[in-house]
Coordinates of C-alpha atoms and ligand atoms in Angstrom, one line a residue:
X1 CA 66.9 -100.0 -39.0
X2 CA 65.0 -97.6 -36.7
X3 CA 66.4 -97.2 -33.2
X4 CA 63.9 -98.0 -30.4
X5 CA 63.6 -94.5 -28.9
X6 CA 62.5 -93.2 -32.3
X7 CA 59.8 -95.9 -32.7
X8 CA 58.6 -95.2 -29.3
X9 CA 58.3 -91.5 -29.9
X10 CA 56.6 -92.1 -33.2
X11 CA 54.0 -94.4 -31.5
X12 CA 53.5 -91.9 -28.8
X13 CA 52.8 -89.1 -31.4
X14 CA 50.3 -91.4 -33.2
X15 CA 48.3 -92.2 -30.0
X16 CA 48.2 -88.6 -28.8
X17 CA 45.2 -87.6 -31.0
X18 CA 43.4 -90.8 -29.9
X19 CA 44.0 -89.9 -26.2
X20 CA 42.7 -86.4 -26.8
X21 CA 39.6 -87.8 -28.6
X22 CA 38.7 -90.4 -26.0
X23 CA 39.9 -88.8 -22.8
X24 CA 36.6 -87.0 -22.0
X25 CA 34.9 -90.4 -22.2
X26 CA 37.5 -92.3 -20.1
X27 CA 38.2 -89.7 -17.4
X28 CA 35.5 -88.7 -15.0
X29 CA 34.0 -85.2 -15.6
X30 CA 36.1 -82.4 -14.1
X31 CA 35.0 -81.5 -10.5
X32 CA 33.8 -78.0 -9.9
X33 CA 35.9 -76.5 -7.2
X34 CA 34.9 -73.5 -5.1
X35 CA 37.4 -70.6 -5.9
X36 CA 38.6 -68.2 -3.3
X37 CA 36.7 -65.2 -4.8
X38 CA 33.5 -67.3 -4.8
X39 CA 34.1 -68.3 -1.2
X40 CA 34.7 -64.6 -0.2
X41 CA 31.7 -63.5 -2.1
X42 CA 29.5 -66.0 -0.3
X43 CA 31.0 -65.0 3.0
X44 CA 30.2 -61.4 2.4
X45 CA 26.5 -62.3 1.7
X46 CA 26.3 -64.5 4.8
X47 CA 27.8 -61.8 7.0
X48 CA 25.2 -59.3 5.7
X49 CA 22.4 -61.7 6.3
X50 CA 23.5 -62.5 9.8
X51 CA 23.9 -58.8 10.6
X52 CA 20.4 -58.0 9.3
X53 CA 18.7 -60.0 12.0
X54 CA 20.6 -58.8 15.0
X55 CA 18.2 -57.0 17.2
X56 CA 19.8 -53.9 18.7
X57 CA 18.8 -53.1 22.3
X58 CA 15.9 -50.8 22.4
X59 CA 14.8 -51.3 18.9
X60 CA 11.4 -52.7 18.1
X61 CA 11.3 -55.7 15.8
X62 CA 9.6 -54.8 12.5
X63 CA 7.5 -58.0 12.9
X64 CA 6.1 -56.8 16.2
X65 CA 5.6 -53.2 15.1
X66 CA 3.5 -54.0 12.0
X67 CA 1.7 -57.1 13.4
X68 CA 2.2 -58.6 10.0
X69 CA 1.8 -62.4 9.4
X70 CA 4.9 -64.5 9.0
X71 CA 5.7 -65.9 5.6
X72 CA 7.2 -69.1 4.0
X73 CA 10.2 -68.6 1.8
X74 CA 10.3 -71.1 -1.0
X75 CA 13.8 -71.8 -2.2
X76 CA 14.0 -73.4 -5.6
X77 CA 17.3 -75.1 -6.3
X78 CA 17.6 -76.1 -9.9
X79 CA 19.8 -76.8 -12.9
X80 CA 17.0 -77.1 -15.5
X81 CA 13.9 -75.1 -16.3
X82 CA 11.2 -75.2 -13.6
X83 CA 9.1 -78.0 -15.2
X84 CA 6.2 -77.7 -12.7
X85 CA 6.0 -73.9 -12.6
X86 CA 2.4 -73.9 -13.8
X87 CA 1.4 -76.1 -10.8
X88 CA 3.3 -73.9 -8.3
X89 CA 1.7 -70.8 -9.9
X90 CA -1.7 -72.2 -9.0
X91 CA -0.4 -73.2 -5.6
X92 CA 0.6 -69.6 -4.9
X93 CA -2.3 -67.9 -6.6
X94 CA -5.4 -70.0 -6.0
X95 CA -8.5 -68.8 -7.7
X96 CA -10.8 -69.7 -4.9
X97 CA -11.7 -66.7 -2.8
X98 CA -11.8 -68.6 0.5
X99 CA -8.0 -68.8 0.2
X100 CA -7.6 -65.1 -0.1
X101 CA -6.5 -64.7 3.5
X102 CA -3.3 -66.5 2.5
X103 CA -2.4 -64.1 -0.3
X104 CA 1.3 -63.0 -0.3
X105 CA 2.3 -65.0 2.7
X106 CA 5.2 -66.4 0.7
X107 CA 8.4 -65.3 -1.0
X108 CA 10.1 -67.1 -3.9
X109 CA 13.9 -67.4 -4.5
X110 CA 15.5 -69.4 -7.3
X111 CA 19.1 -70.5 -7.6
X112 CA 19.6 -71.7 -11.1
X113 CA 23.0 -73.1 -12.3
X114 CA 24.3 -70.2 -14.5
X115 CA 25.6 -72.7 -17.1
X116 CA 22.2 -74.3 -17.7
X117 CA 20.5 -71.3 -19.3
X118 CA 17.3 -71.7 -17.2
X119 CA 14.4 -69.6 -18.5
X120 CA 12.1 -67.6 -16.2
X121 CA 8.6 -69.1 -16.2
X122 CA 7.2 -65.6 -15.6
X123 CA 4.3 -65.1 -13.3
X124 CA 5.2 -65.5 -9.6
X125 CA 8.7 -66.5 -10.6
X126 CA 9.5 -63.3 -12.5
X127 CA 12.5 -61.5 -11.2
X128 CA 13.0 -64.1 -8.4
X129 CA 16.3 -65.4 -9.6
X130 CA 19.2 -64.8 -7.2
X131 CA 22.9 -64.4 -8.1
X132 CA 23.9 -68.1 -8.6
X133 CA 27.1 -70.0 -9.1
X134 CA 27.8 -73.3 -10.8
X135 CA 26.6 -76.5 -9.0
X136 CA 27.6 -80.1 -9.5
X137 CA 26.5 -83.4 -8.0
X138 CA 28.9 -85.1 -5.5
X139 CA 30.5 -81.8 -4.7
X140 CA 30.0 -79.2 -1.9
X141 CA 28.6 -76.7 -4.5
X142 CA 25.1 -77.8 -3.7
X143 CA 25.6 -76.9 0.0
X144 CA 26.8 -73.4 -1.1
X145 CA 23.8 -73.0 -3.3
X146 CA 21.4 -73.8 -0.5
X147 CA 23.2 -71.5 1.9
X148 CA 23.1 -68.7 -0.7
X149 CA 19.3 -69.2 -1.0
X150 CA 18.9 -69.2 2.8
X151 CA 21.0 -66.1 3.2
X152 CA 19.2 -64.2 0.4
X153 CA 15.8 -65.0 1.9
X154 CA 16.9 -64.1 5.5
X155 CA 18.2 -60.8 4.2
X156 CA 15.3 -60.0 1.9
X157 CA 12.3 -60.2 4.3
X158 CA 12.2 -60.2 8.1
X159 CA 8.8 -61.9 7.8
X160 CA 10.3 -65.0 6.3
X161 CA 9.9 -67.5 9.1
X162 CA 10.1 -70.9 7.4
X163 CA 12.5 -71.7 4.6
X164 CA 11.4 -74.6 2.3
X165 CA 14.0 -75.9 0.0
X166 CA 12.6 -77.7 -3.1
X167 CA 13.9 -78.7 -6.5
X168 CA 12.5 -78.6 -10.1
X169 CA 11.3 -82.2 -9.6
X170 CA 9.2 -81.4 -6.6
X171 CA 5.4 -80.7 -6.5
X172 CA 3.1 -79.6 -3.8
X173 CA 0.8 -82.3 -2.4
X174 CA -1.6 -79.9 -0.7
X175 CA -2.9 -76.4 -1.1
X176 CA -0.9 -73.4 0.1
X177 CA -3.4 -72.8 2.8
X178 CA -2.9 -76.4 4.1
X179 CA 0.9 -76.0 4.0
X180 CA 0.8 -72.7 5.8
X181 CA -1.6 -74.0 8.5
X182 CA 0.5 -77.1 9.0
X183 CA 3.7 -75.1 9.6
X184 CA 2.3 -72.4 11.7
X185 CA -0.4 -74.3 13.7
X186 CA 0.1 -73.8 17.4
X187 CA 2.1 -76.7 18.8
X188 CA 1.0 -76.4 22.4
X189 CA -0.4 -80.0 22.2
X190 CA 3.0 -81.4 21.5
X191 CA 5.2 -81.9 24.6
X192 CA 8.3 -82.9 22.7
X193 CA 8.2 -79.9 20.3
X194 CA 6.5 -77.0 22.1
X195 CA 8.5 -74.5 20.0
X196 CA 8.7 -74.0 16.2
X197 CA 10.5 -76.9 14.6
X198 CA 12.7 -77.5 11.6
X199 CA 11.7 -80.5 9.4
X200 CA 14.7 -82.3 8.2
X201 CA 15.6 -86.0 8.1
X202 CA 18.4 -86.9 10.5
X203 CA 19.5 -90.6 10.3
X204 CA 22.4 -92.2 12.1
X205 CA 22.0 -95.9 11.4
X206 CA 22.3 -96.1 7.6
X207 CA 24.8 -98.7 6.3
X208 CA 26.5 -96.3 3.9
X209 CA 27.4 -93.8 6.7
X210 CA 31.0 -94.9 7.2
X211 CA 31.9 -94.7 3.4
X212 CA 30.3 -91.3 3.3
X213 CA 32.3 -90.2 6.3
X214 CA 35.6 -91.1 4.8
X215 CA 34.8 -89.9 1.3
X216 CA 37.3 -87.0 1.7
X217 CA 40.0 -89.2 3.3
X218 CA 40.4 -90.9 6.7
X219 CA 40.3 -88.7 9.8
X220 CA 40.0 -85.4 7.8
X221 CA 36.6 -84.6 9.5
X222 CA 38.3 -84.7 12.9
X223 CA 38.2 -83.1 15.4
X224 CA 35.1 -81.0 14.5
X225 CA 33.0 -83.9 13.4
X226 CA 33.6 -87.3 15.1
X227 CA 32.0 -90.2 13.3
X228 CA 29.3 -90.6 16.0
X229 CA 28.1 -87.0 15.2
X230 CA 28.0 -87.6 11.5
X231 CA 24.5 -87.8 10.1
X232 CA 22.6 -88.4 6.8
X233 CA 19.3 -86.9 5.8
X234 CA 17.2 -85.5 3.0
X235 CA 18.7 -82.9 0.7
X236 CA 15.4 -81.0 0.8
X237 CA 14.1 -79.5 4.1
X238 CA 12.0 -76.9 5.8
X239 CA 14.0 -74.8 8.3
X240 CA 12.9 -72.2 10.9
X241 CA 14.6 -68.8 10.8
X242 CA 17.0 -69.4 13.8
X243 CA 18.2 -72.6 12.1
X244 CA 18.7 -70.8 8.8
X245 CA 20.9 -68.4 10.8
X246 CA 22.9 -71.3 12.3
X247 CA 23.6 -72.6 8.7
X248 CA 24.5 -69.1 7.5
X249 CA 26.8 -68.4 10.4
X250 CA 28.6 -71.8 10.3
X251 CA 32.3 -71.7 9.5
X252 CA 33.5 -74.7 11.5
X253 CA 31.8 -77.6 9.8
X254 CA 31.9 -75.9 6.4
X255 CA 35.7 -75.9 6.5
X256 CA 35.5 -79.7 6.5
X257 CA 32.5 -80.3 4.2
X258 CA 34.0 -78.0 1.5
X259 CA 37.0 -80.4 1.1
X260 CA 36.8 -82.1 -2.3
X261 CA 35.7 -85.8 -2.3
X262 CA 38.3 -88.4 -3.1
X263 CA 35.7 -91.1 -3.4
X264 CA 33.0 -89.5 -5.6
X265 CA 30.7 -92.6 -5.5
X266 CA 30.2 -92.1 -1.8
X267 CA 30.0 -88.3 -1.9
X268 CA 26.8 -86.4 -1.4
X269 CA 27.9 -83.6 0.9
X270 CA 24.5 -81.8 0.9
X271 CA 22.8 -84.9 2.4
X272 CA 25.2 -84.7 5.4
X273 CA 26.1 -81.1 6.1
X274 CA 22.6 -79.8 7.1
X275 CA 21.5 -82.8 9.3
X276 CA 24.9 -83.1 10.9
X277 CA 25.2 -79.3 11.7
X278 CA 21.6 -79.0 13.0
X279 CA 21.6 -82.1 15.1
X280 CA 24.9 -81.0 16.7
X281 CA 23.7 -77.4 17.3
X282 CA 20.1 -77.9 18.3
X283 CA 19.1 -81.6 18.5
X284 CA 15.8 -80.8 20.2
X285 CA 14.7 -78.3 17.6
X286 CA 14.7 -80.7 14.6
X287 CA 12.0 -83.2 13.8
X288 CA 14.4 -85.8 12.4
X289 CA 11.9 -86.4 9.6
X290 CA 11.2 -84.6 6.3
X291 CA 8.0 -83.2 4.9
X292 CA 9.1 -84.1 1.3
X293 CA 8.2 -87.6 0.2
X294 CA 10.9 -89.2 -1.8
X295 CA 10.7 -92.8 -3.0
X296 CA 14.0 -94.6 -2.5
X297 CA 12.6 -98.0 -3.4
X298 CA 14.7 -99.4 -6.3
X299 CA 16.9 -96.3 -6.5
X300 CA 19.5 -96.3 -9.2
X301 CA 22.9 -94.6 -9.0
X302 CA 21.9 -92.6 -5.9
X303 CA 18.8 -91.2 -7.7
X304 CA 15.3 -91.9 -6.2
X305 CA 12.4 -93.3 -8.1
X306 CA 11.2 -90.8 -10.7
X307 CA 7.4 -90.9 -11.4
X308 CA 6.3 -91.1 -15.0
X309 CA 2.9 -90.0 -16.4
X310 CA 1.6 -93.6 -16.4
X311 CA 2.0 -93.6 -12.6
X312 CA 0.3 -90.3 -12.0
X313 CA -3.2 -90.7 -10.5
X314 CA -5.3 -89.2 -7.7
X315 CA -4.4 -92.4 -5.8
X316 CA -0.7 -91.7 -6.1
X317 CA -1.1 -88.2 -4.7
X318 CA -3.1 -89.5 -1.7
X319 CA -0.5 -92.3 -1.1
X320 CA 2.4 -89.8 -1.2
X321 CA 0.7 -87.7 1.5
X322 CA 0.7 -90.5 4.0
X323 CA 3.5 -90.4 6.5
X324 CA 4.4 -92.0 9.8
X325 CA 4.8 -88.7 11.6
X326 CA 1.9 -86.6 12.9
X327 CA 2.3 -84.5 9.7
X328 CA 1.2 -85.3 6.3
X329 CA 3.9 -85.0 3.6
X330 CA 3.6 -81.5 2.0
X331 CA 5.8 -82.0 -1.1
X332 CA 6.6 -84.9 -3.4
X333 CA 9.6 -85.8 -5.5
X334 CA 10.7 -86.8 -8.0
X335 CA 8.4 -86.3 -11.1
X336 CA 9.6 -86.5 -14.7
X337 CA 8.8 -83.2 -16.6
X338 CA 6.1 -84.9 -18.8
X339 CA 4.0 -85.5 -15.7
X340 CA 3.0 -81.8 -15.9
X341 CA -0.2 -82.4 -17.9
X342 CA -1.7 -85.2 -15.9
X343 CA -0.8 -83.4 -12.7
X344 CA -2.3 -80.1 -13.9
X345 CA -5.4 -82.1 -14.7
X346 CA -5.9 -82.8 -11.0
X347 CA -4.8 -79.7 -9.2
X348 CA -8.3 -78.5 -8.3
X349 CA -9.9 -81.9 -7.9
X350 CA -7.2 -83.6 -5.9
X351 CA -3.9 -81.7 -5.0
X352 CA -5.3 -78.4 -3.8
X353 CA -8.4 -80.0 -2.3
X354 CA -7.2 -80.3 1.2
Ligands
NAG1 C1 8.2 -96.4 -5.4 O1 8.9 -96.8 -6.5 C2 8.7 -98.2 -6.9 C3 9.6 -98.5 -8.1 O2 10.9 -98.2 -7.8 C4 7.3 -98.4 -7.2 O3 7.1 -99.8 -7.5 C5 6.4 -98.0 -6.1 O4 5.0 -98.1 -6.5 C6 6.7 -96.6 -5.7 N1 5.9 -96.2 -4.5 C7 4.8 -95.4 -4.5 C8 4.2 -95.0 -3.2 O5 4.4 -95.0 -5.6
NAG2 C1 5.9 -96.5 8.7 O1 6.7 -97.3 9.6 C2 6.6 -98.7 9.4 C3 7.4 -99.4 10.4 O2 8.6 -98.7 10.7 C4 7.1 -99.0 8.0 O3 7.0 -100.4 7.7 C5 6.2 -98.3 6.9 O4 6.7 -98.5 5.7 C6 6.2 -96.8 7.3 N1 5.3 -96.1 6.4 C7 5.6 -95.0 5.8 C8 4.5 -94.4 4.9 O5 6.6 -94.4 5.9
NAG3 C1 -7.9 -85.6 -16.9 O1 -8.8 -86.1 -15.9 C2 -9.9 -86.8 -16.4 C3 -10.8 -87.2 -15.3 O2 -10.2 -87.5 -14.1 C4 -9.4 -88.1 -17.2 O3 -10.5 -88.8 -17.7 C5 -8.4 -87.6 -18.2 O4 -7.9 -88.8 -18.9 C6 -7.3 -86.8 -17.7 N1 -6.4 -86.3 -18.7 C7 -5.1 -86.4 -18.6 C8 -4.3 -85.7 -19.8 O5 -4.5 -86.9 -17.7

């Protein structure tokens, strides 16, 4: 009695609301793409930052003229409130007078995802938020955010000499004085690294490397990035100023790394862009290891182990400092937000003692 097209149409109309209702649960979340205006905006910032450090012939560098001490720029990359701000506050402003020589030898810059309504913790973090854009896991937006932080810090203060990228889940494992002395201690004793060095993990033997390489499609990384130049490493690093400038000035690799991922499960652009770029441009200037201890044992879904309050103890802090390199780990990740109280309880007695 009804003809078939009519029944089909009716069925379609009936299922439409169901599709609309369930689509967000079935379909993967929409990927954040980098728009042309955003790209141009970033480019303008990078150009300004690169120009700011060009030394014109005959001019005296401000650093030499004032004889001021170099600083560490701390770059906080976050999409939530800064859970451990009270610990960092104590790190930057120790009460003990013997640390007074190290006052103000740092700058802080925060890139907070604008959609996540991050509140300023005040104190040393007040007014340190930089113009930020949306970030998303498994997309090149995390590379852009880190580059924005580097460029802003390069531009802001000529004295910024080291650039340490950290997240809201990171904590310091030592006092500021210890961190400063570690980074700036003379390296004449080291024959391999006589000059200042960037600390970034650079690995080439990881089993997942090929899947990561082809995550944007086969052969798309060529010719700029052949597979044997493709690297993986830690998302969080400490770079020297000249390497920050290499990152800010790069257009060639960025053109490839900004391509959207087709295989989102194998896509962590920020773990590849920085180690690949720096190992191509200055292989002898990077340590190949990181100063941020991350526990990948039993990782789930690409997330490292997240420490809970029950695991926090003086023993844990001491264990996290131990590394195979000649440097102690300076930072640790990742800690769940409720670790704040037990950690605060041992700042003076453990974390900042040494
Ligand atoms: C690393 O994480 C595993 C659980 O995934 C845990 O058993 C181990 O104790 C952690 N390592 C350290 C140094 O805490
Ligand atoms: C140091 O290296 C050895 C051998 O490669 C490894 O078994 C050990 O887990 C490493 N320790 C740390 C703290 O990374
Ligand atoms: C604080 O440290 C003391 C001494 O180490 C310990 O007895 C106490 O349980 C700790 N409190 C918290 C909240 O961790």
